[in-house]
Amino acid sequence: MARNKHPEETINAILDVSTRLFMEKGYEHTSIQDIIKHLGGLSKGAIYHHFKSKEDILEAVSDRMAAESNKMLADIRDDMALNGLEKLRKIFKKSICRPVQDEIFTVAPDFHSNPKLLFSLLHDTIENVAPNYVLPIIEQGIEDGSIKTDYPKELAELVLLAANVWMNPMIFDSTEDESYRKFMVFNQMLKGFGLDLLDNEILNRLQELTNIYQSSRKNAGY
């Protein structure tokens, strides 16, 4: 067998196809054979040369999806020109306004059929994003006086879980009205902690993404 001179291209092709199929069909309903069918002649052996199992592919897909977001978070965390509160505001705005969000919401993944993807999101939120990016920002805010809390670790987790899970229309199939009502409650909760992070631009963007998601599901016959 000829040696693959471009392993990175092969890996990226596998991950591109797997990401689309996991989103569209659900991880549990996507087989290795489904992935092969969409890879233009790549053999099962070629896939197993790079990944031991479908679960290994899911882990690589999740890592790649998180990489761009983590770079953005790190850049904001390390920006010495901003105080803690300003950094949290910037994270919320940049996270929801990224163009890639349109693509994700257009694919309209059904998280009810993707429990492993949902678990991956929850695990990354608690084990990576909260302690490595948001917690240091909250601790800086406590130090510079812009954030007041006696429980920085728990606040970091709560804010992220509410934003990424409870308010995510792809997880709870929220309508625009339901997204609006959740936004208002979330905003009240944040202000109760002294965190004035949200504005009408973020609200409008959330409703726009919810509309993209619902329209995509309707077009797909759900």
PDB file of C-alpha atoms in Angstrom:
ATOM      1  CA  MET A   1       0.000   0.000   0.000  1.00  0.00           C
ATOM      2  CA  ALA A   2       1.326   3.438  -0.901  1.00  0.00           C
ATOM      3  CA  ARG A   3       2.108   5.624   2.044  1.00  0.00           C
ATOM      4  CA  ASN A   4      -0.239   8.562   2.543  1.00  0.00           C
ATOM      5  CA  LYS A   5       1.858  11.667   1.884  1.00  0.00           C
ATOM      6  CA  HIS A   6      -0.828  14.019   3.188  1.00  0.00           C
ATOM      7  CA  PRO A   7      -2.161  12.572   6.458  1.00  0.00           C
ATOM      8  CA  GLU A   8      -3.418  15.967   7.664  1.00  0.00           C
ATOM      9  CA  GLU A   9      -5.619  16.292   4.565  1.00  0.00           C
ATOM     10  CA  THR A  10      -7.042  12.835   5.202  1.00  0.00           C
ATOM     11  CA  ILE A  11      -7.719  13.601   8.867  1.00  0.00           C
ATOM     12  CA  ASN A  12      -9.396  16.900   7.999  1.00  0.00           C
ATOM     13  CA  ALA A  13     -11.566  15.188   5.373  1.00  0.00           C
ATOM     14  CA  ILE A  14     -12.662  12.565   7.914  1.00  0.00           C
ATOM     15  CA  LEU A  15     -13.455  15.245  10.498  1.00  0.00           C
ATOM     16  CA  ASP A  16     -15.302  17.459   7.980  1.00  0.00           C
ATOM     17  CA  VAL A  17     -17.578  14.603   6.919  1.00  0.00           C
ATOM     18  CA  SER A  18     -18.020  13.279  10.458  1.00  0.00           C
ATOM     19  CA  THR A  19     -18.940  16.706  11.816  1.00  0.00           C
ATOM     20  CA  ARG A  20     -21.642  17.152   9.190  1.00  0.00           C
ATOM     21  CA  LEU A  21     -23.065  13.654   9.700  1.00  0.00           C
ATOM     22  CA  PHE A  22     -22.993  13.847  13.494  1.00  0.00           C
ATOM     23  CA  MET A  23     -24.885  17.142  13.302  1.00  0.00           C
ATOM     24  CA  GLU A  24     -27.394  16.016  10.676  1.00  0.00           C
ATOM     25  CA  LYS A  25     -28.032  12.383  11.690  1.00  0.00           C
ATOM     26  CA  GLY A  26     -26.850  12.265  15.285  1.00  0.00           C
ATOM     27  CA  TYR A  27     -23.754  10.520  16.582  1.00  0.00           C
ATOM     28  CA  GLU A  28     -25.610   7.340  17.536  1.00  0.00           C
ATOM     29  CA  HIS A  29     -27.190   7.073  14.075  1.00  0.00           C
ATOM     30  CA  THR A  30     -23.951   7.632  12.147  1.00  0.00           C
ATOM     31  CA  SER A  31     -21.849   4.571  11.375  1.00  0.00           C
ATOM     32  CA  ILE A  32     -18.271   4.295  10.177  1.00  0.00           C
ATOM     33  CA  GLN A  33     -19.732   3.045   6.893  1.00  0.00           C
ATOM     34  CA  ASP A  34     -21.813   6.259   6.598  1.00  0.00           C
ATOM     35  CA  ILE A  35     -18.609   8.267   6.962  1.00  0.00           C
ATOM     36  CA  ILE A  36     -16.829   6.148   4.349  1.00  0.00           C
ATOM     37  CA  LYS A  37     -19.662   6.676   1.833  1.00  0.00           C
ATOM     38  CA  HIS A  38     -19.087  10.425   1.939  1.00  0.00           C
ATOM     39  CA  LEU A  39     -15.292  10.319   1.698  1.00  0.00           C
ATOM     40  CA  GLY A  40     -14.900   9.654  -2.018  1.00  0.00           C
ATOM     41  CA  GLY A  41     -13.313   6.221  -1.932  1.00  0.00           C
ATOM     42  CA  LEU A  42     -11.362   6.386   1.320  1.00  0.00           C
ATOM     43  CA  SER A  43     -11.203   2.904   2.846  1.00  0.00           C
ATOM     44  CA  LYS A  44     -12.231   1.762   6.290  1.00  0.00           C
ATOM     45  CA  GLY A  45      -8.583   0.913   6.908  1.00  0.00           C
ATOM     46  CA  ALA A  46      -7.586   4.511   6.199  1.00  0.00           C
ATOM     47  CA  ILE A  47     -10.031   5.730   8.832  1.00  0.00           C
ATOM     48  CA  TYR A  48      -8.840   3.222  11.439  1.00  0.00           C
ATOM     49  CA  HIS A  49      -5.244   4.173  10.647  1.00  0.00           C
ATOM     50  CA  HIS A  50      -5.980   7.603  12.136  1.00  0.00           C
ATOM     51  CA  PHE A  51      -8.799   6.849  14.598  1.00  0.00           C
ATOM     52  CA  LYS A  52      -9.288   3.763  16.762  1.00  0.00           C
ATOM     53  CA  SER A  53     -13.067   4.125  16.946  1.00  0.00           C
ATOM     54  CA  LYS A  54     -16.039   6.323  16.165  1.00  0.00           C
ATOM     55  CA  GLU A  55     -15.742   7.724  19.678  1.00  0.00           C
ATOM     56  CA  ASP A  56     -12.176   8.823  18.893  1.00  0.00           C
ATOM     57  CA  ILE A  57     -13.552  10.662  15.859  1.00  0.00           C
ATOM     58  CA  LEU A  58     -16.166  12.376  18.062  1.00  0.00           C
ATOM     59  CA  GLU A  59     -13.447  13.498  20.473  1.00  0.00           C
ATOM     60  CA  ALA A  60     -11.408  14.942  17.595  1.00  0.00           C
ATOM     61  CA  VAL A  61     -14.501  16.672  16.176  1.00  0.00           C
ATOM     62  CA  SER A  62     -15.261  18.196  19.571  1.00  0.00           C
ATOM     63  CA  ASP A  63     -11.662  19.318  20.053  1.00  0.00           C
ATOM     64  CA  ARG A  64     -11.589  20.992  16.653  1.00  0.00           C
ATOM     65  CA  MET A  65     -14.902  22.766  17.258  1.00  0.00           C
ATOM     66  CA  ALA A  66     -13.594  24.062  20.587  1.00  0.00           C
ATOM     67  CA  ALA A  67     -10.185  25.197  19.302  1.00  0.00           C
ATOM     68  CA  GLU A  68     -11.339  28.415  17.597  1.00  0.00           C
ATOM     69  CA  SER A  69     -13.558  29.345  20.523  1.00  0.00           C
ATOM     70  CA  ASN A  70     -10.765  28.714  23.012  1.00  0.00           C
ATOM     71  CA  LYS A  71      -8.379  30.964  21.095  1.00  0.00           C
ATOM     72  CA  MET A  72     -10.940  33.774  21.219  1.00  0.00           C
ATOM     73  CA  LEU A  73     -11.433  33.220  24.952  1.00  0.00           C
ATOM     74  CA  ALA A  74      -7.694  33.201  25.598  1.00  0.00           C
ATOM     75  CA  ASP A  75      -7.186  36.439  23.667  1.00  0.00           C
ATOM     76  CA  ILE A  76      -9.847  38.178  25.762  1.00  0.00           C
ATOM     77  CA  ARG A  77      -8.642  36.653  29.041  1.00  0.00           C
ATOM     78  CA  ASP A  78      -5.118  37.912  28.390  1.00  0.00           C
ATOM     79  CA  ASP A  79      -6.100  41.421  27.230  1.00  0.00           C
ATOM     80  CA  MET A  80      -4.506  43.647  29.869  1.00  0.00           C
ATOM     81  CA  ALA A  81      -6.397  46.727  28.665  1.00  0.00           C
ATOM     82  CA  LEU A  82      -9.750  45.445  30.016  1.00  0.00           C
ATOM     83  CA  ASN A  83     -11.019  44.878  33.547  1.00  0.00           C
ATOM     84  CA  GLY A  84     -12.790  41.672  34.540  1.00  0.00           C
ATOM     85  CA  LEU A  85     -16.330  42.889  33.845  1.00  0.00           C
ATOM     86  CA  GLU A  86     -15.343  44.317  30.460  1.00  0.00           C
ATOM     87  CA  LYS A  87     -13.793  40.973  29.509  1.00  0.00           C
ATOM     88  CA  LEU A  88     -16.994  39.090  30.360  1.00  0.00           C
ATOM     89  CA  ARG A  89     -19.016  41.543  28.257  1.00  0.00           C
ATOM     90  CA  LYS A  90     -16.664  41.034  25.332  1.00  0.00           C
ATOM     91  CA  ILE A  91     -16.841  37.242  25.635  1.00  0.00           C
ATOM     92  CA  PHE A  92     -20.648  37.256  25.474  1.00  0.00           C
ATOM     93  CA  LYS A  93     -20.750  39.569  22.479  1.00  0.00           C
ATOM     94  CA  LYS A  94     -18.022  37.868  20.456  1.00  0.00           C
ATOM     95  CA  SER A  95     -19.281  34.357  21.226  1.00  0.00           C
ATOM     96  CA  ILE A  96     -22.799  34.912  19.963  1.00  0.00           C
ATOM     97  CA  CYS A  97     -21.834  37.165  17.042  1.00  0.00           C
ATOM     98  CA  ARG A  98     -19.279  34.807  15.446  1.00  0.00           C
ATOM     99  CA  PRO A  99     -20.277  34.044  11.815  1.00  0.00           C
ATOM    100  CA  VAL A 100     -19.717  30.314  12.416  1.00  0.00           C
ATOM    101  CA  GLN A 101     -22.784  30.356  14.651  1.00  0.00           C
ATOM    102  CA  ASP A 102     -24.980  30.874  11.574  1.00  0.00           C
ATOM    103  CA  GLU A 103     -23.572  27.676  10.061  1.00  0.00           C
ATOM    104  CA  ILE A 104     -24.094  25.666  13.248  1.00  0.00           C
ATOM    105  CA  PHE A 105     -27.678  26.858  13.706  1.00  0.00           C
ATOM    106  CA  THR A 106     -28.421  26.272  10.005  1.00  0.00           C
ATOM    107  CA  VAL A 107     -27.334  22.641  10.323  1.00  0.00           C
ATOM    108  CA  ALA A 108     -29.823  22.516  13.211  1.00  0.00           C
ATOM    109  CA  PRO A 109     -28.373  19.573  15.135  1.00  0.00           C
ATOM    110  CA  ASP A 110     -30.913  17.728  17.270  1.00  0.00           C
ATOM    111  CA  PHE A 111     -29.209  17.334  20.641  1.00  0.00           C
ATOM    112  CA  HIS A 112     -31.902  14.865  21.694  1.00  0.00           C
ATOM    113  CA  SER A 113     -30.386  12.548  19.069  1.00  0.00           C
ATOM    114  CA  ASN A 114     -26.853  13.606  19.994  1.00  0.00           C
ATOM    115  CA  PRO A 115     -26.421  12.848  23.711  1.00  0.00           C
ATOM    116  CA  LYS A 116     -22.684  12.328  23.240  1.00  0.00           C
ATOM    117  CA  LEU A 117     -22.317  15.742  21.602  1.00  0.00           C
ATOM    118  CA  LEU A 118     -24.353  17.260  24.432  1.00  0.00           C
ATOM    119  CA  PHE A 119     -22.177  15.533  27.026  1.00  0.00           C
ATOM    120  CA  SER A 120     -19.094  16.794  25.194  1.00  0.00           C
ATOM    121  CA  LEU A 121     -20.462  20.357  25.405  1.00  0.00           C
ATOM    122  CA  LEU A 122     -21.198  20.022  29.125  1.00  0.00           C
ATOM    123  CA  HIS A 123     -17.839  18.412  29.859  1.00  0.00           C
ATOM    124  CA  ASP A 124     -15.892  21.072  27.957  1.00  0.00           C
ATOM    125  CA  THR A 125     -17.867  23.830  29.701  1.00  0.00           C
ATOM    126  CA  ILE A 126     -17.140  22.578  33.225  1.00  0.00           C
ATOM    127  CA  GLU A 127     -13.709  21.016  32.780  1.00  0.00           C
ATOM    128  CA  ASN A 128     -12.123  23.480  30.353  1.00  0.00           C
ATOM    129  CA  VAL A 129     -13.881  26.768  29.629  1.00  0.00           C
ATOM    130  CA  ALA A 130     -14.997  27.606  33.176  1.00  0.00           C
ATOM    131  CA  PRO A 131     -11.693  26.981  35.009  1.00  0.00           C
ATOM    132  CA  ASN A 132      -9.256  28.032  32.288  1.00  0.00           C
ATOM    133  CA  TYR A 133     -10.931  31.093  30.807  1.00  0.00           C
ATOM    134  CA  VAL A 134     -13.905  32.481  32.746  1.00  0.00           C
ATOM    135  CA  LEU A 135     -12.707  31.822  36.311  1.00  0.00           C
ATOM    136  CA  PRO A 136      -9.428  33.770  35.838  1.00  0.00           C
ATOM    137  CA  ILE A 137     -11.459  36.678  34.453  1.00  0.00           C
ATOM    138  CA  ILE A 138     -13.835  36.649  37.430  1.00  0.00           C
ATOM    139  CA  GLU A 139     -10.873  36.460  39.815  1.00  0.00           C
ATOM    140  CA  GLN A 140      -9.330  39.451  38.044  1.00  0.00           C
ATOM    141  CA  GLY A 141     -12.664  41.269  38.353  1.00  0.00           C
ATOM    142  CA  ILE A 142     -12.731  40.604  42.093  1.00  0.00           C
ATOM    143  CA  GLU A 143      -9.209  41.989  42.346  1.00  0.00           C
ATOM    144  CA  ASP A 144      -9.892  45.115  40.269  1.00  0.00           C
ATOM    145  CA  GLY A 145     -13.286  45.714  41.928  1.00  0.00           C
ATOM    146  CA  SER A 146     -15.464  45.310  38.816  1.00  0.00           C
ATOM    147  CA  ILE A 147     -16.961  41.965  39.989  1.00  0.00           C
ATOM    148  CA  LYS A 148     -18.150  41.094  43.493  1.00  0.00           C
ATOM    149  CA  THR A 149     -18.644  37.448  44.537  1.00  0.00           C
ATOM    150  CA  ASP A 150     -17.446  35.119  47.266  1.00  0.00           C
ATOM    151  CA  TYR A 151     -17.861  32.118  44.962  1.00  0.00           C
ATOM    152  CA  PRO A 152     -15.919  32.766  41.741  1.00  0.00           C
ATOM    153  CA  LYS A 153     -15.641  29.086  40.672  1.00  0.00           C
ATOM    154  CA  GLU A 154     -19.363  28.428  41.083  1.00  0.00           C
ATOM    155  CA  LEU A 155     -20.292  31.698  39.394  1.00  0.00           C
ATOM    156  CA  ALA A 156     -18.115  30.859  36.382  1.00  0.00           C
ATOM    157  CA  GLU A 157     -19.845  27.475  35.998  1.00  0.00           C
ATOM    158  CA  LEU A 158     -23.351  28.866  36.537  1.00  0.00           C
ATOM    159  CA  VAL A 159     -22.988  31.655  33.991  1.00  0.00           C
ATOM    160  CA  LEU A 160     -21.613  29.310  31.333  1.00  0.00           C
ATOM    161  CA  LEU A 161     -24.155  26.536  31.893  1.00  0.00           C
ATOM    162  CA  ALA A 162     -27.047  29.003  31.749  1.00  0.00           C
ATOM    163  CA  ALA A 163     -25.685  30.677  28.604  1.00  0.00           C
ATOM    164  CA  ASN A 164     -24.509  27.581  26.715  1.00  0.00           C
ATOM    165  CA  VAL A 165     -27.155  25.069  27.768  1.00  0.00           C
ATOM    166  CA  TRP A 166     -30.320  26.565  29.279  1.00  0.00           C
ATOM    167  CA  MET A 167     -30.489  29.399  26.746  1.00  0.00           C
ATOM    168  CA  ASN A 168     -29.420  27.258  23.782  1.00  0.00           C
ATOM    169  CA  PRO A 169     -32.449  26.828  21.465  1.00  0.00           C
ATOM    170  CA  MET A 170     -30.805  23.804  19.842  1.00  0.00           C
ATOM    171  CA  ILE A 171     -31.020  21.906  23.139  1.00  0.00           C
ATOM    172  CA  PHE A 172     -34.541  22.867  24.228  1.00  0.00           C
ATOM    173  CA  ASP A 173     -36.024  23.603  20.773  1.00  0.00           C
ATOM    174  CA  SER A 174     -36.933  27.121  21.928  1.00  0.00           C
ATOM    175  CA  THR A 175     -39.084  29.485  19.905  1.00  0.00           C
ATOM    176  CA  GLU A 176     -38.130  33.144  19.495  1.00  0.00           C
ATOM    177  CA  ASP A 177     -40.565  34.086  22.276  1.00  0.00           C
ATOM    178  CA  GLU A 178     -39.161  31.438  24.600  1.00  0.00           C
ATOM    179  CA  SER A 179     -35.611  32.600  23.835  1.00  0.00           C
ATOM    180  CA  TYR A 180     -36.638  36.176  24.617  1.00  0.00           C
ATOM    181  CA  ARG A 181     -38.164  35.192  27.971  1.00  0.00           C
ATOM    182  CA  LYS A 182     -35.084  33.162  28.931  1.00  0.00           C
ATOM    183  CA  PHE A 183     -32.858  36.084  27.935  1.00  0.00           C
ATOM    184  CA  MET A 184     -34.808  38.428  30.218  1.00  0.00           C
ATOM    185  CA  VAL A 185     -34.562  36.048  33.197  1.00  0.00           C
ATOM    186  CA  PHE A 186     -30.865  35.424  32.536  1.00  0.00           C
ATOM    187  CA  ASN A 187     -30.272  39.179  32.339  1.00  0.00           C
ATOM    188  CA  GLN A 188     -32.054  39.695  35.658  1.00  0.00           C
ATOM    189  CA  MET A 189     -29.990  36.921  37.242  1.00  0.00           C
ATOM    190  CA  LEU A 190     -26.721  38.412  36.012  1.00  0.00           C
ATOM    191  CA  LYS A 191     -27.660  41.879  37.261  1.00  0.00           C
ATOM    192  CA  GLY A 192     -28.432  40.315  40.644  1.00  0.00           C
ATOM    193  CA  PHE A 193     -24.764  39.353  40.733  1.00  0.00           C
ATOM    194  CA  GLY A 194     -23.801  42.861  39.652  1.00  0.00           C
ATOM    195  CA  LEU A 195     -22.948  41.661  36.149  1.00  0.00           C
ATOM    196  CA  ASP A 196     -24.368  44.014  33.534  1.00  0.00           C
ATOM    197  CA  LEU A 197     -23.279  41.955  30.531  1.00  0.00           C
ATOM    198  CA  LEU A 198     -26.174  41.780  28.077  1.00  0.00           C
ATOM    199  CA  ASP A 199     -27.680  44.345  25.727  1.00  0.00           C
ATOM    200  CA  ASN A 200     -30.196  44.566  22.871  1.00  0.00           C
ATOM    201  CA  GLU A 201     -27.576  43.599  20.286  1.00  0.00           C
ATOM    202  CA  ILE A 202     -27.066  40.264  22.034  1.00  0.00           C
ATOM    203  CA  LEU A 203     -30.840  39.788  22.430  1.00  0.00           C
ATOM    204  CA  ASN A 204     -31.445  40.482  18.732  1.00  0.00           C
ATOM    205  CA  ARG A 205     -28.644  38.112  17.757  1.00  0.00           C
ATOM    206  CA  LEU A 206     -30.047  35.340  19.974  1.00  0.00           C
ATOM    207  CA  GLN A 207     -33.463  35.699  18.381  1.00  0.00           C
ATOM    208  CA  GLU A 208     -31.887  35.761  14.918  1.00  0.00           C
ATOM    209  CA  LEU A 209     -30.061  32.485  15.613  1.00  0.00           C
ATOM    210  CA  THR A 210     -33.229  30.955  17.069  1.00  0.00           C
ATOM    211  CA  ASN A 211     -35.086  31.884  13.885  1.00  0.00           C
ATOM    212  CA  ILE A 212     -32.314  30.349  11.741  1.00  0.00           C
ATOM    213  CA  TYR A 213     -32.527  27.141  13.779  1.00  0.00           C
ATOM    214  CA  GLN A 214     -36.317  26.880  13.686  1.00  0.00           C
ATOM    215  CA  SER A 215     -36.450  27.655   9.944  1.00  0.00           C
ATOM    216  CA  SER A 216     -33.830  24.989   9.243  1.00  0.00           C
ATOM    217  CA  ARG A 217     -35.744  22.380  11.230  1.00  0.00           C
ATOM    218  CA  LYS A 218     -38.961  23.298   9.461  1.00  0.00           C
ATOM    219  CA  ASN A 219     -37.297  22.972   6.054  1.00  0.00           C
ATOM    220  CA  ALA A 220     -35.955  19.577   7.116  1.00  0.00           C
ATOM    221  CA  GLY A 221     -39.465  18.430   7.974  1.00  0.00           C
ATOM    222  CA  TYR A 222     -39.182  18.352  11.762  1.00  0.00           C
TER     223      TYR A 222
END
